[in-house]
mmCIF file of C-alpha atoms in Angstrom:
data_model
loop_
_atom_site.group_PDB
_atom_site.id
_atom_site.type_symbol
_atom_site.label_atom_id
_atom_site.label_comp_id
_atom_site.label_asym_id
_atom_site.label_seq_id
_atom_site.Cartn_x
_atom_site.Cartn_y
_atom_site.Cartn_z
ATOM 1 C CA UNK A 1402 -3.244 -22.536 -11.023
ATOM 2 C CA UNK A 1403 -5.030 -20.471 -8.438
ATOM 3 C CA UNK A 1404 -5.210 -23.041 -5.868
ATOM 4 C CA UNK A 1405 -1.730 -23.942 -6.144
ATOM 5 C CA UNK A 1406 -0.867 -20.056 -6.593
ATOM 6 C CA UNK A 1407 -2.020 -18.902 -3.274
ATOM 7 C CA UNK A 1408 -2.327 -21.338 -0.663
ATOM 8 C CA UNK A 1409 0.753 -20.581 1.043
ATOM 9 C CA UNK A 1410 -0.917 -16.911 1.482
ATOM 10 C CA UNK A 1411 -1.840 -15.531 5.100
ATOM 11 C CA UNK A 1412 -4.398 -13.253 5.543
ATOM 12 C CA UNK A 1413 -4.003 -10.527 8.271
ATOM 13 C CA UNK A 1414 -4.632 -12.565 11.157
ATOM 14 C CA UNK A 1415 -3.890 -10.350 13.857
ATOM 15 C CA UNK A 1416 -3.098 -6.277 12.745
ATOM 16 C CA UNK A 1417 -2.101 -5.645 16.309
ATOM 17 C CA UNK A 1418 0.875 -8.156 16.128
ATOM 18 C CA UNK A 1419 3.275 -6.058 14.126
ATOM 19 C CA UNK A 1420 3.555 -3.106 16.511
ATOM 20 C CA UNK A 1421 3.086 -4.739 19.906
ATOM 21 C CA UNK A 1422 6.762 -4.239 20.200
ATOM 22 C CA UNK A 1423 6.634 -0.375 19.724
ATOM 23 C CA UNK A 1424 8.030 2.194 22.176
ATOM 24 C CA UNK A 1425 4.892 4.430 23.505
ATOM 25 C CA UNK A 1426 5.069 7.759 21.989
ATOM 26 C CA UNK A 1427 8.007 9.762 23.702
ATOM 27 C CA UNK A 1428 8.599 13.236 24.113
ATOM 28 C CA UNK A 1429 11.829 14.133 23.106
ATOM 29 C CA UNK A 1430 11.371 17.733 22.924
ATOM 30 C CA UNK A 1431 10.673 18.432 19.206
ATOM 31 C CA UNK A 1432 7.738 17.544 16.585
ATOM 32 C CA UNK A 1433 11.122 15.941 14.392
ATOM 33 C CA UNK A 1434 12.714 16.774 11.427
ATOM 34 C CA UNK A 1435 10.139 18.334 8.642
ATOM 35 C CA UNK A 1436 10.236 16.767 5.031
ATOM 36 C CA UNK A 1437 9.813 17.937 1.287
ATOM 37 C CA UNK A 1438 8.565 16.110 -1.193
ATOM 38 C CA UNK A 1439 11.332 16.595 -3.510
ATOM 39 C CA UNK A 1440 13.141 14.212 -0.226
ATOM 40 C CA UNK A 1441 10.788 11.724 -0.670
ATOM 41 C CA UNK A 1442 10.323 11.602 -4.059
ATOM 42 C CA UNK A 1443 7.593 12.831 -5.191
ATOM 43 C CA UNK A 1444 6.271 14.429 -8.438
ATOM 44 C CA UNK A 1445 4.007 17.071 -6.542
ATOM 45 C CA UNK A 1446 3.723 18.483 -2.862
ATOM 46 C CA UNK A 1447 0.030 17.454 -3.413
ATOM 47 C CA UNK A 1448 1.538 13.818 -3.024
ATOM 48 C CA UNK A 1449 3.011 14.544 -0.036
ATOM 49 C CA UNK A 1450 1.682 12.769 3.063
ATOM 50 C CA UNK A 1451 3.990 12.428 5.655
ATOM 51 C CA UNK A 1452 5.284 15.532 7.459
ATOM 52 C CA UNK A 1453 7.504 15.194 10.198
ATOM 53 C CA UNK A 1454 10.489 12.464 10.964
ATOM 54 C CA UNK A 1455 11.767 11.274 14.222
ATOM 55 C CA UNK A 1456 14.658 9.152 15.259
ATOM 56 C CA UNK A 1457 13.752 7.502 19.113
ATOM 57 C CA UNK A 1458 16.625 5.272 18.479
ATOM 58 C CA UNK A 1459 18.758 2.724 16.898
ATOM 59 C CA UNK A 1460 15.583 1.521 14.577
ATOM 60 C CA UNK A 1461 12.831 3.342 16.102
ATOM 61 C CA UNK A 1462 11.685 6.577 14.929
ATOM 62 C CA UNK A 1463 8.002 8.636 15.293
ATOM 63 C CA UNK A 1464 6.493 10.610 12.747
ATOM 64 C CA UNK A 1465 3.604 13.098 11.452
ATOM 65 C CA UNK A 1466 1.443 12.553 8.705
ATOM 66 C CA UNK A 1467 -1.586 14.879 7.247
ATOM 67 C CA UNK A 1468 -4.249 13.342 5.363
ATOM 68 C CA UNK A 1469 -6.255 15.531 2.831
ATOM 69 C CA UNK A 1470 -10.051 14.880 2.835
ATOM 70 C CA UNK A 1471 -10.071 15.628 -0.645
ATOM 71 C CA UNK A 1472 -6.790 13.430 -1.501
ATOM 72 C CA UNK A 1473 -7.629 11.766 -5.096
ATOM 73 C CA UNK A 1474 -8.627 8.160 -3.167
ATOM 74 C CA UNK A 1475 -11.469 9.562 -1.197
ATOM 75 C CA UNK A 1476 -14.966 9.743 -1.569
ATOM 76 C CA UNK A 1477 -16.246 13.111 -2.537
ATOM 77 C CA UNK A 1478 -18.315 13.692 0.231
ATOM 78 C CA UNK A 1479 -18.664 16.075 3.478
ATOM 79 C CA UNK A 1480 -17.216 13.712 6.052
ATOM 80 C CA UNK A 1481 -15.018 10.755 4.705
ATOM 81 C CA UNK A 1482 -13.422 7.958 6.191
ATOM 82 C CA UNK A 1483 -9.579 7.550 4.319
ATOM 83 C CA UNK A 1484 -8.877 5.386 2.229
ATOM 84 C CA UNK A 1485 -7.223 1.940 3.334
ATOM 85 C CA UNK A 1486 -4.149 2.541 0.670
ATOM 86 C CA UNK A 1487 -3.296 6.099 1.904
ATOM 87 C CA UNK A 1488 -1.850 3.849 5.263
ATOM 88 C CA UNK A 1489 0.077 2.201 2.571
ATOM 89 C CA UNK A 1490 1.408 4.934 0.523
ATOM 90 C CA UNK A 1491 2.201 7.141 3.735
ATOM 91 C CA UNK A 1492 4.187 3.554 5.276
ATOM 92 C CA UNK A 1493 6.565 3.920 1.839
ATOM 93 C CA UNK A 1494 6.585 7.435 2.073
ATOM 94 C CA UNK A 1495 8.153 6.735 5.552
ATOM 95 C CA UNK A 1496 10.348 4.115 3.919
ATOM 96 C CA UNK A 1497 11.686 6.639 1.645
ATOM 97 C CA UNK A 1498 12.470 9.181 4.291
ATOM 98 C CA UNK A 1499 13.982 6.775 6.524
ATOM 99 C CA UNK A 1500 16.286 5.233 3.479
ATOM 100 C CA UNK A 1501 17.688 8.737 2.187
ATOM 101 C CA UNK A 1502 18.527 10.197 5.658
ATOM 102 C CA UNK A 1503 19.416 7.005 7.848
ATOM 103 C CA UNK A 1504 19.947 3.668 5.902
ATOM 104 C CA UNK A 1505 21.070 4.625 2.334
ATOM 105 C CA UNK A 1506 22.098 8.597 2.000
ATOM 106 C CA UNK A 1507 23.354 9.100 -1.070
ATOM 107 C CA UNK A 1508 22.389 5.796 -2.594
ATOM 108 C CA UNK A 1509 20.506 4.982 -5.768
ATOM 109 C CA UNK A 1510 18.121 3.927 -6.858
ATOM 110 C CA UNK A 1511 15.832 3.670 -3.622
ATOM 111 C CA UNK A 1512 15.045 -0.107 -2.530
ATOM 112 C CA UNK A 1513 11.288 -0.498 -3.590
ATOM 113 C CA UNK A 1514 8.130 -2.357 -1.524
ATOM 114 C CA UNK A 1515 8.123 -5.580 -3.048
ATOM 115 C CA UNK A 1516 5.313 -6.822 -0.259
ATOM 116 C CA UNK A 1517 2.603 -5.327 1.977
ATOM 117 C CA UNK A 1518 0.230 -6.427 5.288
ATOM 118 C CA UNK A 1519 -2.143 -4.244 6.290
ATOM 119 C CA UNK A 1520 -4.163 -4.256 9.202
ATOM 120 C CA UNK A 1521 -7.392 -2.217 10.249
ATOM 121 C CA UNK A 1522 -8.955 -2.032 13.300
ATOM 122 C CA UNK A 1523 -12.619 -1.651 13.342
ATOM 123 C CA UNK A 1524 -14.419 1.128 13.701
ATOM 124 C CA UNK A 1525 -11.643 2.873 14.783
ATOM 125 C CA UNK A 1526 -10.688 4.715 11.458
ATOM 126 C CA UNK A 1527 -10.653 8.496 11.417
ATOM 127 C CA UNK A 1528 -13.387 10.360 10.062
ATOM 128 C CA UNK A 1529 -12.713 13.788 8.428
ATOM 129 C CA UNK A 1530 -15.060 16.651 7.655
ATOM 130 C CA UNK A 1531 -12.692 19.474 7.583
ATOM 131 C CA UNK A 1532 -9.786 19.907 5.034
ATOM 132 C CA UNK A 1533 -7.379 17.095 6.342
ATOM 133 C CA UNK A 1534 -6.791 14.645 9.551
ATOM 134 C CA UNK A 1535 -3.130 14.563 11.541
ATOM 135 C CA UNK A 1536 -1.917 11.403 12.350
ATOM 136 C CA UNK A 1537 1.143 10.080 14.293
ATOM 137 C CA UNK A 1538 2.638 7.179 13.643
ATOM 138 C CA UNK A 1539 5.305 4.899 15.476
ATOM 139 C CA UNK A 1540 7.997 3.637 13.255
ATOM 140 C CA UNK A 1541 10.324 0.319 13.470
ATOM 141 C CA UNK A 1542 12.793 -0.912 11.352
ATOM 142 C CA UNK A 1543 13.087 -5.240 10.952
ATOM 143 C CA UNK A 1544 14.532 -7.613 8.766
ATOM 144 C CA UNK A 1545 17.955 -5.741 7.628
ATOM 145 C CA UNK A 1546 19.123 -7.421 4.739
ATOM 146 C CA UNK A 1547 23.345 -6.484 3.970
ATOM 147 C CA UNK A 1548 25.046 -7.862 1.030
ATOM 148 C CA UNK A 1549 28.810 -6.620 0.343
ATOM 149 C CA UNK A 1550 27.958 -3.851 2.788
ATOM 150 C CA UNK A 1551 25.180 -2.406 0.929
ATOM 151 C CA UNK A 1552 21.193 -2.686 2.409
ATOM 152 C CA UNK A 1553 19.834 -5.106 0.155
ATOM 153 C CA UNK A 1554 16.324 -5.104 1.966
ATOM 154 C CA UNK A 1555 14.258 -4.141 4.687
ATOM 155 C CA UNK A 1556 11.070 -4.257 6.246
ATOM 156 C CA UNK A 1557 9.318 -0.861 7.815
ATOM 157 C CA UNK A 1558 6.210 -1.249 10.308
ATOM 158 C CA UNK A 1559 4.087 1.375 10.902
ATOM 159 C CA UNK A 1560 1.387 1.669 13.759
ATOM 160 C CA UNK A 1561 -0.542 4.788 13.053
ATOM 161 C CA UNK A 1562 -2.929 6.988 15.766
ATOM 162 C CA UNK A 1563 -5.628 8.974 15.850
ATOM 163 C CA UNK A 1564 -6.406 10.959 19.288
ATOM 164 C CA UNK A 1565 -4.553 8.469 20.866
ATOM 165 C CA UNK A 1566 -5.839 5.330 19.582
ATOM 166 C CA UNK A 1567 -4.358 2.796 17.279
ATOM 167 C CA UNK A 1568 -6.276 2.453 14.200
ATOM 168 C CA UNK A 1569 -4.035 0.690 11.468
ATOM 169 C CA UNK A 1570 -0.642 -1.064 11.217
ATOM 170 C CA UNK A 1571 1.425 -1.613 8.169
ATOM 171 C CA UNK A 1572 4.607 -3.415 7.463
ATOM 172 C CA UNK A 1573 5.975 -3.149 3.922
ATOM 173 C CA UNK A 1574 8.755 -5.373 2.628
ATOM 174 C CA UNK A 1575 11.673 -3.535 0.540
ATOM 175 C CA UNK A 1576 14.084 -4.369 -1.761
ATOM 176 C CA UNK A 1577 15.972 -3.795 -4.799
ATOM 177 C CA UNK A 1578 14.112 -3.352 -7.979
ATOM 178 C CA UNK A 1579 13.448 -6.606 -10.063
ATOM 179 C CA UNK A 1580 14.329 -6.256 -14.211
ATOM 180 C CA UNK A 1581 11.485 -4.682 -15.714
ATOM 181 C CA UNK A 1582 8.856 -6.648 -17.281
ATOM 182 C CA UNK A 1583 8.664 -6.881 -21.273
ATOM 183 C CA UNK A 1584 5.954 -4.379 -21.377
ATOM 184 C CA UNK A 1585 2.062 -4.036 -21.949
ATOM 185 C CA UNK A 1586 0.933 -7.717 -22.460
ATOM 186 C CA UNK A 1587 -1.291 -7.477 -25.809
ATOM 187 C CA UNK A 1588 -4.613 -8.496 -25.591
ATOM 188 C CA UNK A 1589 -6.247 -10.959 -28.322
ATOM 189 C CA UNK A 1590 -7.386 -8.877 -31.571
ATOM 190 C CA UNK A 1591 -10.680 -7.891 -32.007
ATOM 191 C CA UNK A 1592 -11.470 -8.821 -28.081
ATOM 192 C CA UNK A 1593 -13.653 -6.047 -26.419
ATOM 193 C CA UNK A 1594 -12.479 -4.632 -23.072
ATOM 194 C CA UNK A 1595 -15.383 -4.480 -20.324
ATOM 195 C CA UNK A 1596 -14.350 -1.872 -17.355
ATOM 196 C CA UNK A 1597 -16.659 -2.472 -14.157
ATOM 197 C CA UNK A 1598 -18.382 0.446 -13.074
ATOM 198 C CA UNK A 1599 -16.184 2.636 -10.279
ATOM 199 C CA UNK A 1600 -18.698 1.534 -7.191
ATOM 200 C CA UNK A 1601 -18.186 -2.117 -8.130
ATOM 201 C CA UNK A 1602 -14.837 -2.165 -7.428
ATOM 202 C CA UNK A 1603 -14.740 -0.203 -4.137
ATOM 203 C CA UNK A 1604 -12.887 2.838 -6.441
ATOM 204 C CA UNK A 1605 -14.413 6.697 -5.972
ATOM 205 C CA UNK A 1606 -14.329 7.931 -10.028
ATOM 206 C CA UNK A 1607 -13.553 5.945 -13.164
ATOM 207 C CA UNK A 1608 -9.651 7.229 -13.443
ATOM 208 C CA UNK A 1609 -9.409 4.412 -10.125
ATOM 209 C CA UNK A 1610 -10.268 1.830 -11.706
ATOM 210 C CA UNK A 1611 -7.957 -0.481 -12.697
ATOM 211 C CA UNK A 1612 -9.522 -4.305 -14.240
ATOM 212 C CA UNK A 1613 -11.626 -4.760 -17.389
ATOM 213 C CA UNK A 1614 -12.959 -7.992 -18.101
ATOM 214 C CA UNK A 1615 -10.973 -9.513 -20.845
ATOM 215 C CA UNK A 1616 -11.632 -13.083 -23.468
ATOM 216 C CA UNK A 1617 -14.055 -15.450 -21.937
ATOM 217 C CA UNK A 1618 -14.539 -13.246 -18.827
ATOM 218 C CA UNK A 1619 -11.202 -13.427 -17.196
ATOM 219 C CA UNK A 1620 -10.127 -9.950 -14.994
ATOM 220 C CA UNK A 1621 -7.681 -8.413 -16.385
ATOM 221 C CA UNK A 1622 -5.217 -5.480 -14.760
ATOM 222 C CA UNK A 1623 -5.747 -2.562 -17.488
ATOM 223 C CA UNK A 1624 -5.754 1.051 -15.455
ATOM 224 C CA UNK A 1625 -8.409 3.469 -16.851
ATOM 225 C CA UNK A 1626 -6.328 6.164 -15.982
ATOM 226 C CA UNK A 1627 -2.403 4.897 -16.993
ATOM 227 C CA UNK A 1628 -0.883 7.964 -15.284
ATOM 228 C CA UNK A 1629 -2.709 8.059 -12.343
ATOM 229 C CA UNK A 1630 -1.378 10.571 -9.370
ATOM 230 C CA UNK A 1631 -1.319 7.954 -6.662
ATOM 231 C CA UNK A 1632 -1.771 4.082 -8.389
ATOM 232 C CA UNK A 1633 1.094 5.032 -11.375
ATOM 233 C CA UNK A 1634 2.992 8.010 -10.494
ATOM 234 C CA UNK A 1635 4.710 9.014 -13.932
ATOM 235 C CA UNK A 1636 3.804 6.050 -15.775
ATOM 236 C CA UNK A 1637 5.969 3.469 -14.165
ATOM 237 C CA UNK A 1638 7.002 0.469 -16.482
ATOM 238 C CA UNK A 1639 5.283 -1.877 -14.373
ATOM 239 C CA UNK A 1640 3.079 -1.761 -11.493
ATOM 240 C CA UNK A 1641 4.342 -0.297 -8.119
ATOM 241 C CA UNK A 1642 2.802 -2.615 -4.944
ATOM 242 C CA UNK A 1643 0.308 -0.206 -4.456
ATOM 243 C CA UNK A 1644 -1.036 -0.745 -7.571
ATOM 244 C CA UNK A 1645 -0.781 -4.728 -7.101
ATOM 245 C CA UNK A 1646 -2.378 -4.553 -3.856
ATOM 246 C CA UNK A 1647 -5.517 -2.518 -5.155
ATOM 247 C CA UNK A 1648 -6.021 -4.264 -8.103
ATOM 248 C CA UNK A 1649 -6.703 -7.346 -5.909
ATOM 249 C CA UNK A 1650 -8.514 -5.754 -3.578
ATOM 250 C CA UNK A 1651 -10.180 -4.555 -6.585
ATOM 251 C CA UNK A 1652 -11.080 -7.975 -7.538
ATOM 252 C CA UNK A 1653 -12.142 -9.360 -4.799
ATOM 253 C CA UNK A 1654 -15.011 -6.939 -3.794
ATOM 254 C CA UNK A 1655 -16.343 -7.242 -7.654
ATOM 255 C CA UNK A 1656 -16.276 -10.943 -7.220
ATOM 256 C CA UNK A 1657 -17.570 -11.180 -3.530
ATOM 257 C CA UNK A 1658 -20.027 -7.916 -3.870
ATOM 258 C CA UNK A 1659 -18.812 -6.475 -0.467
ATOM 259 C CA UNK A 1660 -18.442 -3.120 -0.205
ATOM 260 C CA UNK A 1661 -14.938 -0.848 0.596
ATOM 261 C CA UNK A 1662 -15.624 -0.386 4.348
ATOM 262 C CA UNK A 1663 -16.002 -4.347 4.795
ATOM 263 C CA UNK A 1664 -11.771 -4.319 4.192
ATOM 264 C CA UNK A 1665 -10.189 -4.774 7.551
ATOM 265 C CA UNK A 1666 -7.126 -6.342 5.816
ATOM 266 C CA UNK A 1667 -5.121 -6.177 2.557
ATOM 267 C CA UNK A 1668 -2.140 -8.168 1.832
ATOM 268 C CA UNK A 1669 0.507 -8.842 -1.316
ATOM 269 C CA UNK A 1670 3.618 -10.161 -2.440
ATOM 270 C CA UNK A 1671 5.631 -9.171 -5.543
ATOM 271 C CA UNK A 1672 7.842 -12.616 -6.908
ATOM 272 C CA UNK A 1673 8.757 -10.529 -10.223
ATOM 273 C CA UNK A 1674 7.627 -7.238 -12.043
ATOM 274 C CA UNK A 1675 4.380 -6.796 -13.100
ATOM 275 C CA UNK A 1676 3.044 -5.290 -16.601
ATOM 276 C CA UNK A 1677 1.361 -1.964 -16.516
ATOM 277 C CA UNK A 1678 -1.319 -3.265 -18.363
ATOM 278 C CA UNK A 1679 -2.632 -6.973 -19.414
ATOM 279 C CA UNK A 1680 -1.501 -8.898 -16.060
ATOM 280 C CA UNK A 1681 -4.925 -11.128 -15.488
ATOM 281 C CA UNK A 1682 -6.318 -11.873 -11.725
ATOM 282 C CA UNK A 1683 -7.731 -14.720 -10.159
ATOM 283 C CA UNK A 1684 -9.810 -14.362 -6.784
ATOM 284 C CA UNK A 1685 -10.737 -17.807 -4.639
ATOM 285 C CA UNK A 1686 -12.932 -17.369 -1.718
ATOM 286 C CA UNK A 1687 -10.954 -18.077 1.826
ATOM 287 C CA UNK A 1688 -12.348 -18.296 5.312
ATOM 288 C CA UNK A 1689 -11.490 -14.972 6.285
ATOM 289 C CA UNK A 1690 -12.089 -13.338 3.255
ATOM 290 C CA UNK A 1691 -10.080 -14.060 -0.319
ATOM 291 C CA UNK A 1692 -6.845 -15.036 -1.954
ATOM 292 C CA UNK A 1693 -5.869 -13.352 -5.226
ATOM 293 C CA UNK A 1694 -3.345 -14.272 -7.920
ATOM 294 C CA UNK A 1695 -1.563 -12.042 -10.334
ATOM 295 C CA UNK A 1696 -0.036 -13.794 -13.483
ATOM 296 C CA UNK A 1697 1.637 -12.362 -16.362
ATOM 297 C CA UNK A 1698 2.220 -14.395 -19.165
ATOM 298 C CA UNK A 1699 1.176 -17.745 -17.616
ATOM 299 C CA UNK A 1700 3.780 -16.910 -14.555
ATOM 300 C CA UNK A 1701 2.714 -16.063 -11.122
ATOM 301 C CA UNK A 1702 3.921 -12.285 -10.543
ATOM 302 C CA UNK A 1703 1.996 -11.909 -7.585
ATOM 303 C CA UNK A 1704 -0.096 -13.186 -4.615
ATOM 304 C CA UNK A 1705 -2.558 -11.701 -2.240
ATOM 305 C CA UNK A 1706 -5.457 -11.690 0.102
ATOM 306 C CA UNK A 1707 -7.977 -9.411 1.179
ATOM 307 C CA UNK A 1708 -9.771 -9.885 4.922
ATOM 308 C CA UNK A 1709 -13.820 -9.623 4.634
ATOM 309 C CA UNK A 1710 -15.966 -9.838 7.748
ATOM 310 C CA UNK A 1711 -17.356 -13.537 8.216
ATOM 311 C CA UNK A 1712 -20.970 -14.001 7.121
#
């Protein structure tokens, strides 16, 4: 099933591709409009990651973002390099703002990522050994979806800076909310529940990690920490893509050994919603890193890949 699962996958190929059509930052006379979290709905300010919001023009916009060294993904440690998935949650962040003030005011529920591509550049990540690291970012809207005269979906890319230099692009895919899934899968009786250690998996602290190894061996989404600030923001029926993404990227460093900082590219697509808990992955090596398949009850919810350096 894995083969078939994920061969139509593409790793990140090229990061820069996505925002090579970009305006260069403008000055328009104004940092931009500043946000709140309630705006971008979140349960606590301490969520909040993106600042500032500014339209350049018809689907261009630029915006602020603040990165806390101590933000609950980081390692705990005097000078830290961010981790990959805060690019992703501030992109939907971004996606949130841009929905409730330009696309959809007034409209619920919010359209929800239903994919991700990441890129990273080397060695070009920001370091941080203060209390948290500004970052611009330049904003474009793609891929307008309009049924009946609603937005049905969208894609937002988003090349973020640092001093001036480009050091990650994201595009997320949105859309409307699939039916929820049935629930927590249940897991065989009397089976025992292995959790890899935090450092295996590329996580900081226990509460990150989200696979066990379940019946003969087979990894298994179940989150340590089922309420988790950032991964399951007030216990969501089913995963968000966030969590999706990780727990493949998850995966694929336990099963390759690499470590976090090898990542220069994360990738996922949602086909339907998957289970909070009992969703089982499947990692196959690739030539630019791995693929990884999320199934839920023998049905392929999901499908990833995860760009490792060539050995």
């Amino acid at each position: 099933m894995l083969d078939s699962a994920v061969h139509q996958v593409a790793l990140v190929e090229d990061p820069v591709a996505a925002g090579r059509r970009m305006p260069r930052e403008q000055d328009a006379g104004g940092p931009g409009e500043p946000l709140t979290w309630h705006g971008l709905r979140l349960e606590t300010m301490a969520c909040m990651l993106v600042l500032t919001l500014r339209r350049l023009g018809d689907r261009f916009f630029e915006a602020q973002c603040q990165w806390p060294r101590l933000h609950p993904l980081n390692e705990r440690a005097t000078t830290v390099s961010h981790h990959p998935l805060i690019v992703v949650e501030s992109t939907r962040q971004l996606a949130m703002a841009v929905q409730s003030r330009h696309l959809r005011p007034g409209q619920d529920p919010p359209l929800e990522a239903v994919s991700v591509n990441l890129g990273l550049y080397p060695g070009a990540q920001p370091v941080e050994s203060g209390s948290a690291t500004r970052v611009s970012t330049r904003v474009m809207l793609s891929d307008l979806v309009l049924r009946r005269g609603a937005l049905a979906s969208f894609r937002l890319t988003a090349e973020y800076l640092y001093a001036g230099q480009r050091f990650a692009t994201c595009a997320v895919g949105f859309a409307a909310a699939a039916p929820a899934a049935t629930g927590a899968l249940p897991v065989a009786p009397g089976s025992a529940l292995l959790h890899p250690a935090a450092a295996a998996v590329g996580a900081v602290s226990d509460p990150d990690v989200l696979l066990a190894r379940g019946p003969q061996g087979r990894l298994m989404i179940v989150p340590r920490d089922p309420a988790h600030p950032v991964l399951l923001p007030g216990r969501p029926a089913d995963l968000p893509a966030l969590a999706v993404l990780e727990a493949g990227r998850q995966a694929v460093l336990l099963s390759s050994g690499m470590t976090a900082r090898a990542v220069a590219g994360l990738c996922v697509d949602l086909r339907s919603p998957v289970p909070v808990q009992g969703a089982a992955v499947d990692v196959a090596s690739d030539h630019r890193g791995a693929r990884f398949v999320v199934t839920a009850a023998g049905r392929v919810a999901a499908t990833g890949a995860v760009t490792l350096p060539r050995s």
